[in-house]
CSV table of C-alpha atoms in Angstrom, one decimal:
chain,number,residue,atom,x,y,z
A,30,MET,CA,-76.4,-65.0,-63.0
A,31,SER,CA,-75.9,-65.0,-66.8
A,32,SER,CA,-72.8,-65.7,-68.6
A,33,GLU,CA,-71.8,-65.4,-72.3
A,34,GLN,CA,-72.4,-68.6,-74.3
A,35,PRO,CA,-69.4,-69.7,-76.4
A,36,THR,CA,-70.0,-69.8,-80.1
A,37,ASP,CA,-69.1,-72.7,-82.3
A,38,GLU,CA,-68.6,-70.4,-85.3
A,39,PRO,CA,-64.9,-70.0,-86.1
A,40,VAL,CA,-63.5,-66.5,-86.4
A,41,TYR,CA,-60.9,-65.7,-89.0
A,42,ASP,CA,-58.9,-62.6,-89.8
A,43,ASP,CA,-59.6,-60.9,-93.0
A,44,ARG,CA,-57.7,-62.0,-96.1
A,45,VAL,CA,-56.3,-58.8,-97.7
A,46,TYR,CA,-55.6,-58.5,-101.4
A,47,ARG,CA,-53.7,-55.5,-102.7
A,48,SER,CA,-51.3,-54.7,-105.5
A,49,PRO,CA,-47.7,-54.4,-104.3
A,50,MET,CA,-46.6,-52.7,-107.5
A,51,ALA,CA,-49.4,-50.1,-107.2
A,52,THR,CA,-48.3,-49.4,-103.6
A,53,VAL,CA,-44.7,-49.0,-104.5
A,54,THR,CA,-45.7,-46.7,-107.4
A,55,GLY,CA,-47.8,-44.6,-105.1
A,56,VAL,CA,-45.1,-44.2,-102.5
A,57,VAL,CA,-42.6,-43.1,-105.2
A,58,MET,CA,-45.1,-40.6,-106.7
A,59,LEU,CA,-45.9,-39.1,-103.3
A,60,ALA,CA,-42.2,-38.7,-102.6
A,61,LEU,CA,-41.7,-37.0,-105.9
A,62,LEU,CA,-44.7,-34.7,-105.4
A,63,GLY,CA,-43.5,-33.8,-101.9
A,64,TRP,CA,-40.0,-33.0,-103.2
A,65,LEU,CA,-41.2,-30.8,-106.1
A,66,CYS,CA,-43.9,-29.0,-104.1
A,67,GLY,CA,-41.6,-28.6,-101.1
A,68,ASP,CA,-38.9,-27.1,-103.2
A,69,ALA,CA,-41.5,-24.7,-104.7
A,70,VAL,CA,-42.7,-23.7,-101.3
A,71,VAL,CA,-39.2,-23.0,-99.9
A,72,ARG,CA,-37.6,-21.4,-103.0
A,73,GLY,CA,-40.6,-20.0,-104.9
A,74,SER,CA,-41.7,-16.4,-104.9
A,75,GLY,CA,-45.1,-14.7,-105.5
A,76,ASN,CA,-47.9,-17.1,-105.8
A,77,ALA,CA,-45.6,-20.1,-106.5
A,78,PRO,CA,-45.7,-21.4,-102.9
A,79,TRP,CA,-49.5,-21.2,-102.7
A,80,LEU,CA,-49.8,-22.9,-106.1
A,81,ALA,CA,-47.5,-25.7,-105.0
A,82,LEU,CA,-49.5,-26.3,-101.8
A,83,ALA,CA,-52.7,-26.3,-103.8
A,84,VAL,CA,-51.3,-28.8,-106.3
A,85,ALA,CA,-50.1,-31.0,-103.4
A,86,LEU,CA,-53.5,-30.8,-101.8
A,87,PHE,CA,-55.2,-31.8,-105.1
A,88,LEU,CA,-52.8,-34.5,-106.3
A,89,ALA,CA,-51.8,-36.3,-103.1
A,90,PRO,CA,-55.3,-37.7,-102.3
A,91,LEU,CA,-55.7,-38.8,-105.9
A,92,ILE,CA,-52.3,-40.6,-105.9
A,93,VAL,CA,-53.3,-42.3,-102.7
A,94,ALA,CA,-56.8,-43.2,-104.0
A,95,PHE,CA,-55.5,-44.9,-107.2
A,96,THR,CA,-52.4,-46.6,-105.8
A,97,ILE,CA,-52.1,-47.2,-102.1
A,98,ARG,CA,-55.8,-47.2,-101.0
A,99,PRO,CA,-57.4,-49.9,-103.2
A,100,ALA,CA,-57.7,-53.2,-101.3
A,101,VAL,CA,-60.0,-56.2,-101.0
A,102,PHE,CA,-60.8,-57.6,-97.5
A,103,ALA,CA,-62.5,-61.0,-97.4
A,104,ASN,CA,-63.5,-63.2,-94.5
A,105,ALA,CA,-66.0,-66.0,-93.8
A,106,ASP,CA,-69.0,-63.7,-93.9
A,107,ARG,CA,-68.4,-60.9,-96.3
A,108,LEU,CA,-66.3,-59.2,-98.9
A,109,ARG,CA,-65.3,-55.5,-98.5
A,110,VAL,CA,-64.0,-53.7,-101.5
A,111,ARG,CA,-62.1,-50.5,-101.0
A,112,ASN,CA,-61.8,-48.7,-104.4
A,113,PRO,CA,-60.5,-45.2,-105.0
A,114,PHE,CA,-63.6,-43.3,-104.1
A,115,ARG,CA,-66.0,-45.9,-102.7
A,116,VAL,CA,-66.2,-48.7,-100.1
A,117,ILE,CA,-68.5,-51.6,-101.0
A,118,GLU,CA,-69.5,-54.2,-98.4
A,119,LEU,CA,-70.9,-57.4,-99.8
A,120,PRO,CA,-72.3,-60.1,-97.6
A,121,TRP,CA,-71.5,-63.4,-99.3
A,122,ALA,CA,-75.2,-64.3,-99.6
A,123,ALA,CA,-75.7,-61.2,-101.8
A,124,VAL,CA,-72.8,-62.0,-104.2
A,125,ASP,CA,-73.7,-63.7,-107.4
A,126,THR,CA,-70.2,-64.4,-108.6
A,127,VAL,CA,-66.6,-63.1,-108.7
A,128,ARG,CA,-64.9,-63.1,-112.1
A,129,ALA,CA,-61.7,-62.0,-113.8
A,130,ARG,CA,-62.0,-61.1,-117.5
A,131,PHE,CA,-60.2,-58.0,-118.6
A,132,SER,CA,-60.6,-56.8,-115.0
A,133,ALA,CA,-61.5,-58.4,-111.7
A,134,GLU,CA,-65.2,-57.9,-110.8
A,135,VAL,CA,-67.8,-58.9,-108.3
A,136,LEU,CA,-71.5,-59.2,-109.4
A,137,ALA,CA,-74.1,-58.7,-106.7
A,138,GLU,CA,-77.8,-57.6,-106.7
A,139,GLY,CA,-77.7,-56.8,-110.4
A,140,ALA,CA,-74.7,-54.4,-110.1
A,141,LYS,CA,-71.1,-54.9,-111.0
A,142,TYR,CA,-68.2,-53.7,-108.9
A,143,GLN,CA,-64.6,-53.6,-110.0
A,144,LEU,CA,-61.8,-54.9,-107.8
A,145,TRP,CA,-59.2,-52.2,-108.3
A,146,SER,CA,-56.6,-53.9,-106.1
A,147,VAL,CA,-56.7,-57.1,-108.2
A,148,PRO,CA,-55.2,-56.1,-111.6
A,149,VAL,CA,-55.6,-58.6,-114.5
A,150,SER,CA,-52.5,-59.2,-116.6
A,151,LEU,CA,-53.4,-60.8,-119.9
A,152,ARG,CA,-49.7,-61.4,-120.5
A,153,GLU,CA,-49.4,-63.3,-117.2
A,154,ARG,CA,-52.5,-65.3,-117.9
A,155,LYS,CA,-51.2,-66.3,-121.3
A,156,LYS,CA,-47.9,-67.4,-119.8
A,157,ALA,CA,-49.7,-69.4,-117.1
A,158,ASN,CA,-51.8,-71.1,-119.8
A,159,ARG,CA,-48.7,-72.0,-121.8
A,160,VAL,CA,-47.1,-73.5,-118.6
A,161,ARG,CA,-50.3,-75.4,-117.7
A,162,ASN,CA,-50.5,-77.0,-121.1
A,163,ARG,CA,-47.0,-78.5,-120.8
A,164,PRO,CA,-46.4,-81.8,-119.0
A,165,ASN,CA,-46.8,-81.4,-115.2
A,166,GLY,CA,-47.0,-77.6,-115.7
A,167,ARG,CA,-43.2,-77.5,-115.7
A,168,LEU,CA,-40.4,-76.1,-117.7
A,169,GLY,CA,-37.2,-78.2,-117.4
A,170,GLY,CA,-38.1,-79.2,-113.9
A,171,VAL,CA,-38.6,-75.6,-112.8
A,172,LEU,CA,-42.0,-74.1,-112.2
A,173,GLY,CA,-43.3,-71.5,-114.7
A,174,ARG,CA,-42.5,-68.7,-112.3
A,175,GLY,CA,-38.8,-69.5,-112.6
A,176,THR,CA,-38.3,-70.8,-109.1
A,177,ALA,CA,-37.8,-74.4,-108.0
A,178,ALA,CA,-40.5,-76.1,-106.0
A,179,PRO,CA,-39.8,-76.6,-102.3
A,180,GLU,CA,-39.0,-80.1,-101.2
A,181,GLN,CA,-42.1,-80.2,-99.0
A,182,GLY,CA,-45.2,-80.4,-101.2
A,183,ARG,CA,-43.2,-80.8,-104.4
A,184,ALA,CA,-45.5,-83.6,-105.6
A,185,GLN,CA,-48.5,-81.3,-105.0
A,186,ASN,CA,-47.0,-78.5,-107.0
A,187,ALA,CA,-46.3,-80.8,-109.9
A,188,GLU,CA,-50.0,-81.5,-110.2
A,189,THR,CA,-51.3,-78.0,-109.4
A,190,PRO,CA,-52.3,-76.1,-112.6
A,191,GLN,CA,-50.5,-72.8,-113.1
A,192,ARG,CA,-52.7,-69.8,-112.7
A,193,ALA,CA,-52.3,-66.1,-113.1
A,194,ALA,CA,-52.3,-64.1,-109.8
A,195,ALA,CA,-55.7,-62.5,-110.5
A,196,ASP,CA,-57.2,-65.8,-111.4
A,197,GLN,CA,-55.9,-67.4,-108.2
A,198,THR,CA,-57.4,-64.5,-106.2
A,199,VAL,CA,-60.7,-64.9,-107.9
A,200,ASP,CA,-60.7,-68.7,-107.2
A,201,GLU,CA,-60.1,-68.0,-103.5
A,202,LEU,CA,-62.9,-65.5,-103.3
A,203,ARG,CA,-65.3,-67.8,-105.1
A,204,ASP,CA,-64.4,-70.6,-102.7
A,205,LEU,CA,-65.1,-68.2,-99.7
A,206,GLN,CA,-68.4,-67.2,-101.3
A,207,GLU,CA,-69.5,-70.8,-101.9
A,208,ARG,CA,-68.6,-71.8,-98.3
A,209,GLY,CA,-69.9,-68.7,-96.6
A,210,SER,CA,-73.1,-67.8,-98.4
A,211,ALA,CA,-75.2,-69.9,-96.1
A,212,ARG,CA,-73.7,-68.6,-92.8
A,213,PRO,CA,-76.0,-66.4,-90.6
A,214,GLY,CA,-73.5,-63.7,-90.6
A,215,ALA,CA,-73.3,-63.6,-94.4
A,216,GLN,CA,-76.8,-62.5,-94.9
A,217,GLY,CA,-77.8,-58.9,-95.8
A,218,SER,CA,-77.7,-56.5,-98.7
A,219,VAL,CA,-74.8,-54.6,-100.4
A,220,LYS,CA,-73.8,-51.3,-98.8
A,221,VAL,CA,-71.9,-48.6,-100.7
A,222,SER,CA,-70.3,-45.6,-99.1
A,223,TRP,CA,-68.4,-42.7,-100.6
A,224,SER,CA,-64.8,-42.0,-99.4
A,225,TYR,CA,-65.1,-38.4,-98.4
A,226,GLU,CA,-61.7,-38.4,-96.8
A,227,ILE,CA,-60.3,-38.7,-100.3
A,228,ILE,CA,-62.9,-36.6,-102.2
A,229,ALA,CA,-63.0,-33.6,-99.9
A,230,PRO,CA,-59.3,-32.6,-99.9
A,231,ALA,CA,-59.0,-33.3,-103.6
A,232,LEU,CA,-61.9,-31.0,-104.4
A,233,THR,CA,-60.6,-28.4,-102.0
A,234,GLY,CA,-57.2,-28.4,-103.6
A,235,ALA,CA,-58.8,-28.2,-107.1
A,236,LEU,CA,-60.9,-25.2,-106.1
A,237,ILE,CA,-57.9,-23.4,-104.5
A,238,LEU,CA,-55.9,-24.1,-107.6
A,239,ILE,CA,-58.6,-22.7,-109.9
A,240,VAL,CA,-58.9,-19.5,-107.8
A,241,LEU,CA,-55.1,-18.9,-107.7
A,242,LEU,CA,-54.8,-19.5,-111.5
A,243,ALA,CA,-57.8,-17.2,-112.2
A,244,THR,CA,-56.5,-14.4,-110.0
A,245,GLY,CA,-52.9,-14.9,-110.5
């Protein structure tokens, strides 16, 4: 009688990185689009309701694609990048490096993939650099972000260099890559797939809109 052998490999939930500001912007834009198009459908005449529906079908997937959808998922074995129109799965062994210059990027197998959900703010980076160059990285006993350090771990925070959010994320991803690249589950090649659930409705809406405008 066989039984499953327990594994010594620890299992971790994915770390998820996304832009809260982009998500909020996407929700607001979708609400505005729904209000405008809904009003046109209810009160419009002639082709106006159909045009409003076509516009909604065209724009809604694009708004989702560029605001709410982008995210980066990382665990001990691999990195999964969900960009507006593609999903890239990168086992850590295939990753050459993760970097943040003017944008956050991962380099793997001779290709470069942008991390849409990790925006790089040069202003935030300059501010963090100014704080880091001051004694203990502090401004008048208060951390550069404008909030006092908690009592627990205050000594650690006093010695921790200030970093911009994108740079902190890249540091974490690099650490995961260094620790996970030799794991058996981290082997393999990069896989890229298109997000047809975004592309198909946007193209359909665009075609309908073109037809309505051409025949209207």
